[in-house]
Short mmCIF file of C-alpha atoms in Angstrom, two decimals:
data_model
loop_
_atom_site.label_atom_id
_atom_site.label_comp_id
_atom_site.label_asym_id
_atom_site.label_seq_id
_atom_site.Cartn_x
_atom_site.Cartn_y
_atom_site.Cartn_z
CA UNK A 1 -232.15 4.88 60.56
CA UNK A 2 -230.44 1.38 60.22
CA UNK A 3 -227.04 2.52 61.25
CA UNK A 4 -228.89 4.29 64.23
CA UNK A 5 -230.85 1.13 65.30
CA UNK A 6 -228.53 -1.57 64.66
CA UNK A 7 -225.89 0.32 67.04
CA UNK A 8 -228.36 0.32 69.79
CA UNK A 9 -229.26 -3.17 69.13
CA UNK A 10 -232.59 -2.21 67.44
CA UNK A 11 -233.28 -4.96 65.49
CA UNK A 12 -237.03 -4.59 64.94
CA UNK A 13 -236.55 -0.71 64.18
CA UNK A 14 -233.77 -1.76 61.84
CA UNK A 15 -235.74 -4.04 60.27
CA UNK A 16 -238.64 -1.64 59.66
CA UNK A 17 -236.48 1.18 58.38
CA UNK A 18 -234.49 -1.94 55.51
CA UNK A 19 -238.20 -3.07 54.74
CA UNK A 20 -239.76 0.72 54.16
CA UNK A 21 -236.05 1.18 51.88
CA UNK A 22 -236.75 -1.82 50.10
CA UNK A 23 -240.39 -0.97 49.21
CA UNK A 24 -239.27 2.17 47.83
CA UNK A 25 -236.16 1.11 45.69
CA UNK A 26 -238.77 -0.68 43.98
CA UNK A 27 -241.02 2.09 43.52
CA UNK A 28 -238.93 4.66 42.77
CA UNK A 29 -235.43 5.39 40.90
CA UNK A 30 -232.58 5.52 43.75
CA UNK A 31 -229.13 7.02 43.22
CA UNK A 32 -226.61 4.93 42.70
CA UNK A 33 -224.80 6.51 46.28
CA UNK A 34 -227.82 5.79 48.49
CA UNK A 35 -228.00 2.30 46.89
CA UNK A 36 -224.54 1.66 47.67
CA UNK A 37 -225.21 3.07 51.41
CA UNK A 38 -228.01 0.81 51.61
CA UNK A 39 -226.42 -1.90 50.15
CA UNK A 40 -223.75 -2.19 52.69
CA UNK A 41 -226.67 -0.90 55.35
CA UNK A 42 -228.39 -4.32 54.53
CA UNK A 43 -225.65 -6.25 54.74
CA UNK A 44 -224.74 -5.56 57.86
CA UNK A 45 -228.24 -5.75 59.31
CA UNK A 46 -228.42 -9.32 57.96
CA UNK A 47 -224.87 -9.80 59.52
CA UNK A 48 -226.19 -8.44 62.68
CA UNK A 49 -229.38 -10.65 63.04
CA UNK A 50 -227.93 -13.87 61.56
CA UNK A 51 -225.10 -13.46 64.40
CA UNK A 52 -227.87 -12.72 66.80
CA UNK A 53 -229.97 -15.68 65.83
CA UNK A 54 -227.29 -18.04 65.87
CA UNK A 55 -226.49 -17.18 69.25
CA UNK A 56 -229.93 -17.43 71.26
CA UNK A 57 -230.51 -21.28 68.89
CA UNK A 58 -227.06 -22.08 71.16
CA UNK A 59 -228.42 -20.92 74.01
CA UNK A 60 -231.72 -22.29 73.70
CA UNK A 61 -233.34 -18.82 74.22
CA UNK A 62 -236.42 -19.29 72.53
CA UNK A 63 -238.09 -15.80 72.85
CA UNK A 64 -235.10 -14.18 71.30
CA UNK A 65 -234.33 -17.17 68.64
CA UNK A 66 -238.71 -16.55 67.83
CA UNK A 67 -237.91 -12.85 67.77
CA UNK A 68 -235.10 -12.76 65.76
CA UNK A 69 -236.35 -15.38 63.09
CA UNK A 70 -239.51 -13.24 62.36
CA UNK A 71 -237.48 -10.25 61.45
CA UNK A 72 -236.15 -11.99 58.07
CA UNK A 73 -240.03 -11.88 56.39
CA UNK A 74 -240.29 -8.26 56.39
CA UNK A 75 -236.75 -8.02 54.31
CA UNK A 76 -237.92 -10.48 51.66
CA UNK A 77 -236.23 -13.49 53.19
CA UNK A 78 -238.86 -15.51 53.89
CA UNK A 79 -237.14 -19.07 53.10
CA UNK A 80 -233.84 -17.75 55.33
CA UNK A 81 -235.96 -17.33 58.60
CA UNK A 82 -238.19 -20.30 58.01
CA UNK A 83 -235.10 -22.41 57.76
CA UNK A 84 -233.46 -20.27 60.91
CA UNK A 85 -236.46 -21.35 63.16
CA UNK A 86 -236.40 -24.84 61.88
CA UNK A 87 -232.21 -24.90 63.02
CA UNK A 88 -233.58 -24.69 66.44
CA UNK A 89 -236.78 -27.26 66.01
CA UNK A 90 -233.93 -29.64 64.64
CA UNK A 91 -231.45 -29.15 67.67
CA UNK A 92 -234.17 -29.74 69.95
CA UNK A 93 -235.13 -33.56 67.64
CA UNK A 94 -231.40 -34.49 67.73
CA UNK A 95 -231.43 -33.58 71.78
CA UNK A 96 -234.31 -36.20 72.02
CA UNK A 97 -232.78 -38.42 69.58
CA UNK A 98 -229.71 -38.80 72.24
CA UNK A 99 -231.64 -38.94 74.93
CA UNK A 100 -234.08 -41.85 73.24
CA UNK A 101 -230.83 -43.75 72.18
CA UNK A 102 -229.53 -43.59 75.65
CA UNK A 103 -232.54 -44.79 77.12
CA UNK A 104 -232.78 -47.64 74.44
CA UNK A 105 -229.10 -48.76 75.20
CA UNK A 106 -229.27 -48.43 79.12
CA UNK A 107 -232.63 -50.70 78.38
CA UNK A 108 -230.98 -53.14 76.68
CA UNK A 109 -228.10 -53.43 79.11
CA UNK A 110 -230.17 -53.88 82.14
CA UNK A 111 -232.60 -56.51 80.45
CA UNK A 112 -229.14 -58.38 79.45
CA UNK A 113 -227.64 -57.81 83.40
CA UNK A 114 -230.75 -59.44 84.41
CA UNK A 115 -230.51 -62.29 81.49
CA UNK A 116 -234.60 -61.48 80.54
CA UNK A 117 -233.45 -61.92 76.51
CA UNK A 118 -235.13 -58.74 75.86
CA UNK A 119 -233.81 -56.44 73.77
CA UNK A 120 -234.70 -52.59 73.36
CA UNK A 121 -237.72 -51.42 71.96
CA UNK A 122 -236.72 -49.76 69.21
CA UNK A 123 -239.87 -49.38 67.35
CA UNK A 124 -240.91 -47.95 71.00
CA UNK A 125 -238.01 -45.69 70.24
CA UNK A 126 -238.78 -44.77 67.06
CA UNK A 127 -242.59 -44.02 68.15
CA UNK A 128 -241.26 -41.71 70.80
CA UNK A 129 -238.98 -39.84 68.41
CA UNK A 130 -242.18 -38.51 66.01
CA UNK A 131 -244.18 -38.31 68.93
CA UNK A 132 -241.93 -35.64 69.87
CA UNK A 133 -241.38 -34.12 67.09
CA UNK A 134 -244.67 -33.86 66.53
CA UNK A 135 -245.44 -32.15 69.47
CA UNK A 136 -242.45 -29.74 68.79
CA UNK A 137 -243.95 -29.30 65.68
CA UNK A 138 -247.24 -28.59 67.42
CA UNK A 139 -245.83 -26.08 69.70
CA UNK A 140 -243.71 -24.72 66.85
CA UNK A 141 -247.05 -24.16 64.52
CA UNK A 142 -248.66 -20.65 66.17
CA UNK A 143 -245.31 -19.43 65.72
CA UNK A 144 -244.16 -20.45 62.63
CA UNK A 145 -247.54 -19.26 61.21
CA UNK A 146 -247.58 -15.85 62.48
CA UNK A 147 -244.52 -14.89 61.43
CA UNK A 148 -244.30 -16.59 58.19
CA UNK A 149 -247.86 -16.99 57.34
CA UNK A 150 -250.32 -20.41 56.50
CA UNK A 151 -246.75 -22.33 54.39
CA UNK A 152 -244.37 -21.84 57.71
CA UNK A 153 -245.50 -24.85 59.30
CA UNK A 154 -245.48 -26.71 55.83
CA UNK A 155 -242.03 -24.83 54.89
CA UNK A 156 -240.30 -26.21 58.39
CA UNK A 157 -242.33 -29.54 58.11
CA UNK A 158 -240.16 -30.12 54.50
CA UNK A 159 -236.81 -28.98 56.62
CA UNK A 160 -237.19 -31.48 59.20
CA UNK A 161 -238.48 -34.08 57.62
CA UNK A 162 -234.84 -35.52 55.89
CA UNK A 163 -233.56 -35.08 59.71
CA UNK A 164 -236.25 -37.34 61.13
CA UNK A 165 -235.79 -39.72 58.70
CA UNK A 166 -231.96 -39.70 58.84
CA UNK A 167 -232.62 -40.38 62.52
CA UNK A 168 -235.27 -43.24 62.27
CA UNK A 169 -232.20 -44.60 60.10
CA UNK A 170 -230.15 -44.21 62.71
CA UNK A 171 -232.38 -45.70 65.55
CA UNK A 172 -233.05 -48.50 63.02
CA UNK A 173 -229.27 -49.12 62.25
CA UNK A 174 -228.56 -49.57 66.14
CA UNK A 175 -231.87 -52.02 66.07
CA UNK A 176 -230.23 -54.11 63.53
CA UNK A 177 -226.16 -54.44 65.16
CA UNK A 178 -227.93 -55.25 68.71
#
């Protein structure tokens, strides 16, 4: 049933068949062939859907990237799709974090063109870069909690949070060479 689905692109069927395998190995004593067959059956799958995954987070596709990053619960990998869909929240804070930056500097050049004395706002900067990762966040949280439960909000929360501060760092470094 794997083989089957995963040729046709099945990924949810695929899925379902791995998951209904892997509650039985458990159960019940499995030949050492049909673990082997599954074994390789498995890896592929995971092959198949982290190759799929990575794709639709570089094309921004956010129905297949949600898709996709739900399928990794029902095979016992919890922590892997939790940390796939929290890949994507990340590339969309460090696409903000550009575009912030670039609207500090460009800021900061016009007030000096104009000889005001201002510089850029970067605690305005910094403000607007959790303020939009909270709303990500926000957006993020129906998702994250159907298809990883109450923790996947709290699970992605602990992902992100070393990237936001590395980029308050970063906002803050700029702040302190202007």
């Amino acid at each position: 049933g794997v083989d089957a689905a995963l040729r046709s692109a099945r990924y949810e069927d695929a899925v379902h068949h791995m998951a209904v395998y892997l509650r039985f190995n458990t159960k019940m004593a499995v030949d050492a062939e049909t673990r082997a067959t599954m074994a390789s059956a498995e890896a592929q799958l995971l092959a198949a859907l982290r190759n799929q995954l990575n794709q639709a987070i570089n094309s921004n596709s956010i129905a297949d990237m949600t898709r996709l990053a739900k399928l990794f619960a029902p095979l016992g990998l919890f922590d892997e799709g939790v940390a796939h869909y929290a890949s994507y929240l990340e590339k969309q804070i460090n696409t903000d974090l550009q575009a912030i930056l670039t609207q500090a500097k460009e800021s900061a050049k016009t007030a000096a063109e104009k000889g005001t004395g201002e510089k850029a706002s970067y605690a305005a900067a910094v403000s607007q870069l959790v303020q939009r990762a909270h709303q990500r966040l926000k957006r993020a949280k129906p998702v994250l909690e159907q298809a990883f439960g109450a923790s996947g909000l709290l699970h992605a929360m602990l992902i992100l949070q070393p990237v936001l501060t590395s980029h308050i760092c970063t906002l803050i470094d700029d702040l302190l060479r202007d």
